[in-house]
XYZ file of C-alpha atoms in Angstrom:
603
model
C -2.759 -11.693 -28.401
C -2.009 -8.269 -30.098
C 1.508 -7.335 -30.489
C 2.260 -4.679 -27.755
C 2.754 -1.135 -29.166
C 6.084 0.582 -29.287
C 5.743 4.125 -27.339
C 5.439 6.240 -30.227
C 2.854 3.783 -31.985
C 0.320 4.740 -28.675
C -1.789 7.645 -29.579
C -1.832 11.102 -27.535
C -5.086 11.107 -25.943
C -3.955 7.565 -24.281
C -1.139 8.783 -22.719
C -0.133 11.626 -20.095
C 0.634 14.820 -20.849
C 3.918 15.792 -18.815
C 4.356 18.864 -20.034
C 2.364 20.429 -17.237
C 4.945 19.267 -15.263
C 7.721 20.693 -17.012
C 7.532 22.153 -20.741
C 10.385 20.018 -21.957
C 13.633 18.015 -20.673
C 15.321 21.768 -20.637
C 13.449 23.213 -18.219
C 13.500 20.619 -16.131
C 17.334 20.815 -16.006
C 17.244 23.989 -15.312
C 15.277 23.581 -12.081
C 16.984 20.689 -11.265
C 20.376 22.534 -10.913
C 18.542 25.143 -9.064
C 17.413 22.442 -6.663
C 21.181 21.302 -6.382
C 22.062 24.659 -5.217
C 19.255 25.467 -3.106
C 20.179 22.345 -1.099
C 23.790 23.242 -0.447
C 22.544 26.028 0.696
C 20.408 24.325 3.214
C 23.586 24.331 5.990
C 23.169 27.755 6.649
C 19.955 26.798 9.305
C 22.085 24.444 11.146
C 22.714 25.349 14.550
C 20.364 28.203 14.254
C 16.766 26.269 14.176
C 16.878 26.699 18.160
C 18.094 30.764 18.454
C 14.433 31.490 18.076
C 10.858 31.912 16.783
C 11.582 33.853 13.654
C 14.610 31.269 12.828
C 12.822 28.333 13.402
C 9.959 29.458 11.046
C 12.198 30.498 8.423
C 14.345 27.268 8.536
C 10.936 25.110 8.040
C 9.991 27.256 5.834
C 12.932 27.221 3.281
C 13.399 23.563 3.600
C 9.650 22.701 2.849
C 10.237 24.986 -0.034
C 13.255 23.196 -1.623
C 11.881 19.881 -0.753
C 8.622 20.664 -2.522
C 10.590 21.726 -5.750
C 12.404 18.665 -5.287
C 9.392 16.237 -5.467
C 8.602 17.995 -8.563
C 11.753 17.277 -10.000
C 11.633 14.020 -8.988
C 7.997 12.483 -10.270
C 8.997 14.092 -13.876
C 11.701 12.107 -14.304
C 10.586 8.904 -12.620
C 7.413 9.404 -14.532
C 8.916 10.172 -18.103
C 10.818 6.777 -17.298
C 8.105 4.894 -16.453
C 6.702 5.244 -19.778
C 9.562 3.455 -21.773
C 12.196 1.938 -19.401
C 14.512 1.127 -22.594
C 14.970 4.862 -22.729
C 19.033 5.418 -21.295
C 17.905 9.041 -21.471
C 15.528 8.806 -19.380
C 17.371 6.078 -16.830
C 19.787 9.249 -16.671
C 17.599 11.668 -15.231
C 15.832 9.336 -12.640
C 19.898 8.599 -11.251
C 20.275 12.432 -10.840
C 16.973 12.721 -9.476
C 17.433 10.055 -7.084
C 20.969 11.606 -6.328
C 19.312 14.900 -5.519
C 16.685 12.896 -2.923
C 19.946 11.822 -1.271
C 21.786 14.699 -0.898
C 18.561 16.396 0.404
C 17.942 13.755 2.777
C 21.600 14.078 4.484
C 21.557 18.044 4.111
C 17.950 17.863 6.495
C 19.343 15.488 8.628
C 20.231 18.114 11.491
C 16.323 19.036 11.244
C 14.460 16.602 14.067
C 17.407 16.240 16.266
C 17.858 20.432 16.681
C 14.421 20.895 17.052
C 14.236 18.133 20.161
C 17.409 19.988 21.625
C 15.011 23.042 22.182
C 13.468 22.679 25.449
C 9.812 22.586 25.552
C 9.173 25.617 27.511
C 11.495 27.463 25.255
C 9.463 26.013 22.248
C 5.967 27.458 23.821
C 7.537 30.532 23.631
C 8.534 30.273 20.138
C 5.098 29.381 19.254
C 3.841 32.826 20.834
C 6.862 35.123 19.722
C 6.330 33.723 16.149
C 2.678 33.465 15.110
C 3.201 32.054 12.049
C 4.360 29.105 13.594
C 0.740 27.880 14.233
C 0.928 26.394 10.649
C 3.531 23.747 11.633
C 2.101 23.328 15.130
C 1.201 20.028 14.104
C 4.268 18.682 12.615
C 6.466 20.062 15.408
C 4.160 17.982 17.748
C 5.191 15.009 15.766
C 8.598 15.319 15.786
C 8.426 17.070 19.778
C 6.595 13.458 20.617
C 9.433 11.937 19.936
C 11.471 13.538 22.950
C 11.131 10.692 25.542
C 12.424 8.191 22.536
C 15.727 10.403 22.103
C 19.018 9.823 23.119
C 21.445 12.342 23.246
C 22.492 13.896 19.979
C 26.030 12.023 20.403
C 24.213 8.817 21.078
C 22.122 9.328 18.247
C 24.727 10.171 15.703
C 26.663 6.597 16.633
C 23.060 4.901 16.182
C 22.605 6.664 12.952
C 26.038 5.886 11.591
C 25.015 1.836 12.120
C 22.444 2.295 10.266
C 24.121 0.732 7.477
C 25.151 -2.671 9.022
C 22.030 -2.653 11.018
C 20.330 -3.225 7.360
C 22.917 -6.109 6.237
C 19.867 -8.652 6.793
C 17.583 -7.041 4.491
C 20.124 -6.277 1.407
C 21.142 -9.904 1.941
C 17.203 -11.329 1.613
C 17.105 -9.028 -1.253
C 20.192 -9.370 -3.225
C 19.730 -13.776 -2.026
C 15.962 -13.658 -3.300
C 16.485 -11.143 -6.180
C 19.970 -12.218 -7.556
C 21.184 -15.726 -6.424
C 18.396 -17.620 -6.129
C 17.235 -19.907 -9.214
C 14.203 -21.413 -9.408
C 14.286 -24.616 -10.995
C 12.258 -25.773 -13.978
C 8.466 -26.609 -14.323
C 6.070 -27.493 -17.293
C 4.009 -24.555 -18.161
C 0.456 -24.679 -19.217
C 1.183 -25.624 -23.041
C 3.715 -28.232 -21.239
C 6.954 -26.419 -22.058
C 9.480 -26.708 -19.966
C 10.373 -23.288 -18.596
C 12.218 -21.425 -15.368
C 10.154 -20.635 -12.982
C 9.927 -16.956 -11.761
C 8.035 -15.051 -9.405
C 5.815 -13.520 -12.377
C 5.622 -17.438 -13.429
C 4.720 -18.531 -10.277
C 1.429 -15.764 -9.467
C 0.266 -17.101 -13.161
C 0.258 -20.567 -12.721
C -0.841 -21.055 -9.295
C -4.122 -19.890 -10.411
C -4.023 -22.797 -13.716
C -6.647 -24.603 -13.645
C -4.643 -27.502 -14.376
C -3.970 -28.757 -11.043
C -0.703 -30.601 -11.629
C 0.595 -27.241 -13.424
C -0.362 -25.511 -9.480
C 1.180 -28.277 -7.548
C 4.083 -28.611 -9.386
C 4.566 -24.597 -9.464
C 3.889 -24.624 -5.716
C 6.120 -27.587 -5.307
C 9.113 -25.796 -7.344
C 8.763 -22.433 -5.787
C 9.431 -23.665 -1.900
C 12.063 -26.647 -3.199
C 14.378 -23.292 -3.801
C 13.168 -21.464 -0.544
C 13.420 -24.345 1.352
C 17.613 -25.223 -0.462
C 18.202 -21.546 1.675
C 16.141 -21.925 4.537
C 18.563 -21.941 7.555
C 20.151 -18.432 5.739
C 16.323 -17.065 5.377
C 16.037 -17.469 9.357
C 18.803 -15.964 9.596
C 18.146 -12.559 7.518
C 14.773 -12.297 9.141
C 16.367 -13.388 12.530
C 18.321 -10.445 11.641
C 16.171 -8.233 10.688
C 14.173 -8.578 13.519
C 17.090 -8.471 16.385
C 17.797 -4.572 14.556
C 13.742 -3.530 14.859
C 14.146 -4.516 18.722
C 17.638 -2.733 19.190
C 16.205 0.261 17.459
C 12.963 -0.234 19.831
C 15.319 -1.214 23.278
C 17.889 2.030 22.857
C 15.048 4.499 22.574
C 13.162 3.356 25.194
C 10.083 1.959 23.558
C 8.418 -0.911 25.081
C 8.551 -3.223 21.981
C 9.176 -3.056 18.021
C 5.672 -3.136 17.406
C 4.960 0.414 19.477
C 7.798 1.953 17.720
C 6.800 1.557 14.314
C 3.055 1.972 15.091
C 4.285 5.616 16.954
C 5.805 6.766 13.868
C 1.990 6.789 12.640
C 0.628 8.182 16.290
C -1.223 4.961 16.050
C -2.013 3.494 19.257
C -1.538 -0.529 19.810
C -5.143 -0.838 20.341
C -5.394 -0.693 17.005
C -3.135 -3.531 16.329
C -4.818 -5.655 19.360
C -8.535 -5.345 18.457
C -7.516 -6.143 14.272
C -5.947 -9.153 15.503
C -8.820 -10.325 18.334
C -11.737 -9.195 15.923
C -10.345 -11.040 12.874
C -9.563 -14.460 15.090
C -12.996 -14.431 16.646
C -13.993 -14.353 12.906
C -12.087 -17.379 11.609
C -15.564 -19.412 11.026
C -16.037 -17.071 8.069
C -13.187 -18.034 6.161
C -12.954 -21.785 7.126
C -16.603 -21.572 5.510
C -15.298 -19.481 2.516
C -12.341 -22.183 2.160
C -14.974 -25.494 2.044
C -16.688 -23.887 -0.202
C -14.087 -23.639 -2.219
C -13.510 -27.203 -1.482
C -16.515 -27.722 -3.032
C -16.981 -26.031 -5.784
C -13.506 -27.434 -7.457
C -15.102 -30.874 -6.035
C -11.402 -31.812 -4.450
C -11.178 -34.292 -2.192
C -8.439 -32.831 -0.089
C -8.213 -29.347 -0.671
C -4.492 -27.933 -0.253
C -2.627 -24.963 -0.172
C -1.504 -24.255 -3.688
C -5.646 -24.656 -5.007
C -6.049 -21.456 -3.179
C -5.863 -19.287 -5.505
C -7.229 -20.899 -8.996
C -10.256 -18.658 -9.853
C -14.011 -20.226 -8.534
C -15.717 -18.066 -11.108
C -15.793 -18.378 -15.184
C -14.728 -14.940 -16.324
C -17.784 -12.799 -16.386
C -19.244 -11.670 -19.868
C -18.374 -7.951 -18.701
C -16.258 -6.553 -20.960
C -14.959 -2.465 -21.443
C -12.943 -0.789 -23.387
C -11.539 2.584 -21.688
C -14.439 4.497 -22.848
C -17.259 2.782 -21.817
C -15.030 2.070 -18.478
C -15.070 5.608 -17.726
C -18.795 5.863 -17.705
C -19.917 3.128 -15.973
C -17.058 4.193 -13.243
C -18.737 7.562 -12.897
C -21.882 6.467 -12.432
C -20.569 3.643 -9.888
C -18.940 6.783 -7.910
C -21.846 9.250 -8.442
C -22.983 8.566 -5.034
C -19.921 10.179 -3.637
C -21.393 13.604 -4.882
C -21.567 16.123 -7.386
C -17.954 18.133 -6.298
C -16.127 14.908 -6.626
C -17.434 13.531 -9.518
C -16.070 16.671 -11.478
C -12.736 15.912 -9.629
C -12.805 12.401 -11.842
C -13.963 13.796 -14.805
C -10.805 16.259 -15.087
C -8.594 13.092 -14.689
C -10.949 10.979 -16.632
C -10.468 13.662 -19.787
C -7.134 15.070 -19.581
C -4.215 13.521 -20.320
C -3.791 12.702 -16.789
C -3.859 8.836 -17.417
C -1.163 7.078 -19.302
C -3.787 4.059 -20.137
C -2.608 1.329 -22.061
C 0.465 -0.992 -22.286
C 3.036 -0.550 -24.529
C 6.514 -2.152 -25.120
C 8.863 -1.406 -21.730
C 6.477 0.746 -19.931
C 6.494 -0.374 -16.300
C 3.485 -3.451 -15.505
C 1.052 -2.675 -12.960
C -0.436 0.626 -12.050
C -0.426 3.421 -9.499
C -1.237 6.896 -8.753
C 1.534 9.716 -8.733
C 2.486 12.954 -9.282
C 3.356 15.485 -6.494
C 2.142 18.537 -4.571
C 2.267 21.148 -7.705
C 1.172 18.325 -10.161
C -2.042 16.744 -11.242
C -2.352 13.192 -9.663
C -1.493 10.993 -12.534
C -2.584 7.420 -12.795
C -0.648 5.051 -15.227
C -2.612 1.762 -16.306
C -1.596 -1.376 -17.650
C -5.575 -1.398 -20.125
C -6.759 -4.879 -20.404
C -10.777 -4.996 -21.188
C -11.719 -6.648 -18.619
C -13.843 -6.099 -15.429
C -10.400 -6.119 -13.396
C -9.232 -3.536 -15.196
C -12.520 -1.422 -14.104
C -11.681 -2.280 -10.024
C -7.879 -0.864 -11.015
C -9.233 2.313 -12.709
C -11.813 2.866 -9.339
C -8.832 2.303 -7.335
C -6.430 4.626 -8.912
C -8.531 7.370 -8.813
C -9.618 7.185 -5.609
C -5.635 7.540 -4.557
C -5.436 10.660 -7.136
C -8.661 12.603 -5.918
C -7.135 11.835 -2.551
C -4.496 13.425 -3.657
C -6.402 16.257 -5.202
C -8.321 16.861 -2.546
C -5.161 16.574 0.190
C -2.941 19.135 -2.093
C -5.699 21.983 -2.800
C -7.026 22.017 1.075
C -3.579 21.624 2.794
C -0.403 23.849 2.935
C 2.104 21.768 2.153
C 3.372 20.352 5.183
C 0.305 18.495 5.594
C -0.251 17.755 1.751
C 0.332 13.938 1.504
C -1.270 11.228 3.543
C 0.400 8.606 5.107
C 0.352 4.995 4.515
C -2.318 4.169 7.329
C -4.728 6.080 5.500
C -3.836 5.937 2.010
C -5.517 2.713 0.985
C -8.431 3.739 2.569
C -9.432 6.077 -0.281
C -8.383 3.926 -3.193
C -10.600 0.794 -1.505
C -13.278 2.522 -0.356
C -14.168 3.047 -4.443
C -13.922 -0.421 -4.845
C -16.461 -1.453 -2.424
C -18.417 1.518 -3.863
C -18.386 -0.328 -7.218
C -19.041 -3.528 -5.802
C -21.944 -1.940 -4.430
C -22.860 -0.775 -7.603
C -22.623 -4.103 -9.299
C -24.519 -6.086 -6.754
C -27.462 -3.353 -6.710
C -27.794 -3.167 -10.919
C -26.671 -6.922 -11.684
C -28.872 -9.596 -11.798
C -27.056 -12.462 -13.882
C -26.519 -14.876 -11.277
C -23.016 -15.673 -13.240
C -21.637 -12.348 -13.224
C -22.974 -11.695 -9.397
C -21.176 -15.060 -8.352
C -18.024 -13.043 -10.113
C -18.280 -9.852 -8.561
C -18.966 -11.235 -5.062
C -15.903 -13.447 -5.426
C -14.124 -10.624 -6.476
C -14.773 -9.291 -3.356
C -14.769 -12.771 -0.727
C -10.968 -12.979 -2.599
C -9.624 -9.371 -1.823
C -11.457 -9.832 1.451
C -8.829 -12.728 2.022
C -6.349 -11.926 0.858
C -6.360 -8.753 2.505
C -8.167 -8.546 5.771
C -7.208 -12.478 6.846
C -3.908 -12.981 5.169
C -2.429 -9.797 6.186
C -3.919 -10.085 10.052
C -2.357 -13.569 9.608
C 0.891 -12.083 8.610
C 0.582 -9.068 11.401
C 0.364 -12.289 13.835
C 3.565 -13.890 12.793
C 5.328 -10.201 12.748
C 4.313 -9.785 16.881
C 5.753 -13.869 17.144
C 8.694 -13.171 15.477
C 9.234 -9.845 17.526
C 8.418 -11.263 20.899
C 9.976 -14.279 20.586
C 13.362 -12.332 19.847
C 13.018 -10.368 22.620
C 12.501 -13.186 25.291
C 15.859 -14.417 23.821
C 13.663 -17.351 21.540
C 16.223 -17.884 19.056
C 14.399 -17.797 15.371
C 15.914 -21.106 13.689
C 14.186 -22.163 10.344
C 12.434 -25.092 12.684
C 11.318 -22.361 15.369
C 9.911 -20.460 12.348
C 8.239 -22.954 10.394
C 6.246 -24.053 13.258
C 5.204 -21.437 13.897
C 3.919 -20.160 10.704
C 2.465 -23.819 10.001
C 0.495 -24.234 12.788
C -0.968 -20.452 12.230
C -1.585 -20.876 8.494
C -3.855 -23.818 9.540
C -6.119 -21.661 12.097
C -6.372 -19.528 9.974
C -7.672 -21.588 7.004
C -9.417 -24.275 9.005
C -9.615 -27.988 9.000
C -10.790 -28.083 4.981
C -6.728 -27.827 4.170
C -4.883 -30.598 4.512
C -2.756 -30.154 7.169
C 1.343 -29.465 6.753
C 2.878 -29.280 3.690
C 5.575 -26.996 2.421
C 3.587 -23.664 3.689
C 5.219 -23.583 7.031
C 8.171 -22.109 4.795
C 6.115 -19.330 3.549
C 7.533 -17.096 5.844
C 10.783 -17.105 3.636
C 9.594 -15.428 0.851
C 7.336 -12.439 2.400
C 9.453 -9.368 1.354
C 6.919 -7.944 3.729
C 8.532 -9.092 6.741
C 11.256 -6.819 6.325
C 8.853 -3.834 6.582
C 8.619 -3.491 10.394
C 4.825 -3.990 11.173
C 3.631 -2.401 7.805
C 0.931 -4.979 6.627
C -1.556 -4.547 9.193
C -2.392 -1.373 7.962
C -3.229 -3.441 4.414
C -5.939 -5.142 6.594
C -7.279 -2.352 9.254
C -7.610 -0.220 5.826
C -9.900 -2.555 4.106
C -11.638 -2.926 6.781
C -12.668 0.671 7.527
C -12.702 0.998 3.613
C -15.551 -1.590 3.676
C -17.731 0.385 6.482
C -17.030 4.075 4.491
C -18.311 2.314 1.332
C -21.539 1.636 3.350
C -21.851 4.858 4.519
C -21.468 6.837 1.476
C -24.032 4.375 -0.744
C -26.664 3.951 1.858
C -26.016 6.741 4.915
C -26.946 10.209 5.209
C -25.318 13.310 3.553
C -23.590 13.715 6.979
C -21.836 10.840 6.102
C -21.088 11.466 2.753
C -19.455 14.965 3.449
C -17.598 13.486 6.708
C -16.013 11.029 3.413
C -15.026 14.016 1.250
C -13.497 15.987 4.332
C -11.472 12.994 5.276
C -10.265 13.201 1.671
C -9.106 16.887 1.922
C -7.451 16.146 5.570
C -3.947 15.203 4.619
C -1.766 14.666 7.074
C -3.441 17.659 9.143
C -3.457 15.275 12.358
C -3.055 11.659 13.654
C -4.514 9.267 11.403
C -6.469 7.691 13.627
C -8.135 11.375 14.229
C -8.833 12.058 11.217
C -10.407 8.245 10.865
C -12.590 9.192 13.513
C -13.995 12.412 12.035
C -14.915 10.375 9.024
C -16.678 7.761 11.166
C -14.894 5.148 11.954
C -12.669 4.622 15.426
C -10.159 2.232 14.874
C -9.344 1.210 18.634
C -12.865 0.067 18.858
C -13.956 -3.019 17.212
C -16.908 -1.901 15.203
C -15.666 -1.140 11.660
C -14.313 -4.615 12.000
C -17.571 -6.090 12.931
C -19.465 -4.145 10.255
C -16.970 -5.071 7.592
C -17.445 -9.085 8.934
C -21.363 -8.594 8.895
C -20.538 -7.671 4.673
C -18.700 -10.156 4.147
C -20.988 -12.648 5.597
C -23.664 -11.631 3.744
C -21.929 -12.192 0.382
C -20.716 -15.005 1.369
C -24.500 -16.474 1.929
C -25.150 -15.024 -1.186
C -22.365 -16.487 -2.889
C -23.225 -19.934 -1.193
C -26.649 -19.763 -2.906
C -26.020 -18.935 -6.247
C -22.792 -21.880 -6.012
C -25.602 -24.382 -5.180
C -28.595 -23.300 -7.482
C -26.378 -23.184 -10.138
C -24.240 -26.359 -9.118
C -21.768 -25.589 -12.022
C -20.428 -21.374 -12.110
């Protein structure tokens, strides 16, 4: 292809303009030494949170304060990095930045624990001596719900101080996976012989060449499988430190403890996991079709992921991107189409790839800053789902920072991918109701049957193995590599049905899932989809009660439990309805899909 520009070969108008952030490198060492000071300045609250109202305000207060300056600091220098990782300069700040999290992170340390040592009776007072408390009501119940899970402040200290060698198992997956490990050698798709990587691996697993999958597939597990007794025991591990963590502060299991630190009840969890097993016929139909149309014989694991669909003749550059993206999102409404257009037309994007800028994509920027996207540009229609998703994090974001104080001006996890999917399925919509070229429909609806996959089953399916894992550690199971892989076998094959051959070198997928380390993070990949695929519904074909219940979820935050604020924008994630109404979509392109597959007998 084209040779990749250097930085300073990429025009202006492509790239972000960080100057809002701070006018130049100067002034952002300025504030950044200011921020050094105001957080050694930070020990004057401690041991005075609890004295009273007035104290306890001001404390919050001053610490919000420097930690909002801090995030500041911190996304300018990350960002400015980003751009042109080959830049030592650059590598320099992000250190001190990162240095400065640190310190800020031990200096607030004394925060949650003081705050718990006030009594809750003496707190109620508080609240009434010091009316301007009201404004962290919210976060004080989130850290006050916390009480019957706290040890004494002694206890806690000691647990706090193993942190450390509590996370041995982790830094030893990483540094094994990351550092030690080689993969061996494989024949790429030109027939070189080259070292397999992970990068490598996501490539040619999709090759249409199946030898070139197999033999990827093959290659990538002979090196998991070389460490697999030391893999069981990191994860073992692992594991054995989520349930001490759980045991010592009283929680019935791992899994409520990390779900608490959300306020999400398990009944979220449960119903995910019932709803998407009473809906395995869906994908063991998806996966024979699939059998099908690459006219295999015996279908197996590694031809999971070569592409069903011809690349579609849909083709943007940035420009014409940006318009058909607004008028995919114009059903969200007049207020927050103007919200894309800002970011759409200044400088907020850093769109296309140039020579060390980081791969990928995301949505940044803080609190005081506009919510910058940076892009990877490829013109293609995948590129089009990325922009859609980016800037439904960033007028998230916008929306979250110019309706909430601070304390409640980011979103957590739970919710976050709500926003950013919900626009896909809003331009899937789009697609399915303008398109009529059978070819690109078969595309776009297995653009969506994939991400349906490999998000709402294969995350569920992961979420399963997480509660095994977790259970099975706690009844004193121990996890050896044979415990493990059957396991995960035997669950990879109800979840993909009888069309996969059975056994194989999956069962030692659970080795390489960096995801497993997360304590009970994925499901919220799947439960997020999920609600993202009802929302989408609502706001293309419900009512405008619908529609503005959407926005005000946007401008919400982290104003109240997640599932709360889920509810006021429709959707009740202990119940299993958003699950069934995402199922009934998928079904339906899946019958669509199933048609076009057989009228067209070749796609």
């Amino acid at each position: 292809g084209m040779a990749i520009p250097t930085r300073n070969e990429v025009s202006d108008d492509l790239k972000w303009d960080l100057s809002r952030v701070f006018k130049d490198d100067q002034e952002w060492e300025q504030e950044y030494n200011q921020v050094a000071t105001e957080i050694k300045n930070l020990g004057r609250f401690k041991g005075n949170l609890a004295k009273s109202g007035q104290d306890l305000y001001e404390g919050i207060t001053e610490i919000l304060s420097v930690n909002r300056r801090l995030e500041k600091v911190y996304v300018y220098a990350t960002m400015s990095s980003d751009v042109d990782t080959s830049n030592t300069h650059y590598l320099g700040l992000v250190a001190k930045a990162q240095s400065l999290a640190n310190q800020m992170s031990a200096a607030i340390s004394f925060v949650d624990p003081e705050i718990l040592s006030i009594p809750e009776e003496t707190l109620a007072k508080f609240m009434q001596d010091e009316p301007r408390l009201k404004e962290y009501q919210h976060r004080l119940e989130q850290i006050t719900k916390k009480r019957p899970h706290t040890l004494p402040a002694s206890e806690e200290k000691i647990i706090a101080a193993a942190g450390d060698a509590m996370g041995t198992s982790a830094n030893t997956f990483n540094v094994l996976t990351n550092s030690d490990m080689e993969y061996g050698y494989v024949q790429d798709e030109d027939g070189e012989m080259v070292q397999l990587s992970d990068g490598l691996y996501s490539l040619l697993i999709q090759s249409q060449d199946r030898n070139v999958r197999k033999n990827a597939f093959d290659v990538m597990y002979a090196s998991y499988g070389q460490f697999e007794n030391s893999l069981a025991s990191t994860l073992s591990g692992e594991v054995k430190a989520h349930n001490f963590n759980a045991q010592v502060h009283k929680y019935n299991s791992a899994r409520e403890a990390a779900l608490s630190e959300n306020g999400v009840p398990t009944a979220v969890y449960d119903t995910l996991v019932k709803e998407v097993n009473s809906h395995l016929n869906l994908l063991h139909r998806y996966v024979s079709l699939r059998k099908k149309i690459l006219g295999l014989s015996d279908l197996q694991m590694y031809d999971m992921y070569v592409p069903l669909t011809g690349e579609p003749s849909l083709s943007y550059n940035f420009e014409e991107a940006k318009n058909e993206a607004r008028r995919a999102l114009a059903p969200l409404g007049k207020d927050y189409l103007e919200h894309v257009d800002y970011i759409f037309n200044n400088r907020v994007i850093d769109v296309v790839e140039s020579q060390n800028k980081v791969t990928g994509a995301y949505s940044g920027g803080s609190y005081d800053t506009d919510p910058y996207e940076l892009l990877n540009w490829e013109d293609n229609l995948d590129s089009l789902y990325t922009l859609v998703h980016e800037t439904g994090h960033s007028v998230h974001s916008w929306y979250t920072r110019n309706t909430q104080p601070y304390v409640y001006g980011d979103y957590p996890i739970f919710v976050a991918e709500i926003a950013s999917t919900t626009n896909e399925n809003i331009l899937t919509e789009y697609f399915l109701d303008k398109i009529t070229d059978p070819k690109t429909r078969a595309f776009v609806l297995n653009h969506y049957l994939d991400s349906f996959k490999g998000t709402l089953f294969r995350q569920t399916q992961f979420a399963e193995f997480e509660q095994f894992i977790h259970e099975a550690d706690a009844n004193g199971q121990p996890l050896t590599a044979d415990v493990l892989d059957e396991f995960y076998g035997n669950l990879n094959q109800r979840y993909y049905g009888d069309s996969v051959e059975p056994g194989g070198e999956i069962a030692k997928e659970w080795a390489r899932i960096p995801h497993f380390y997360y304590n009970f993070y994925v499901y919220q990949y799947a439960t997020g989809f999920a609600a993202a695929t009802a929302l989408a519904n609502n706001v293309v074909h419900g009512t405008d009660e619908e529609r503005t219940a959407y926005i005000n979820f946007l401008k919400a935050g982290s104003s109240d439990y997640p599932t709360e604020i889920m509810k006021r924008a429709g959707v009740d994630m202990t119940k299993a309805d958003y699950l069934r109404d995402a199922f009934n979509t998928f079904e339906k392109r899946l019958n669509e899909f199933e048609k076009i597959v057989n009228e067209l007998k070749t796609i």
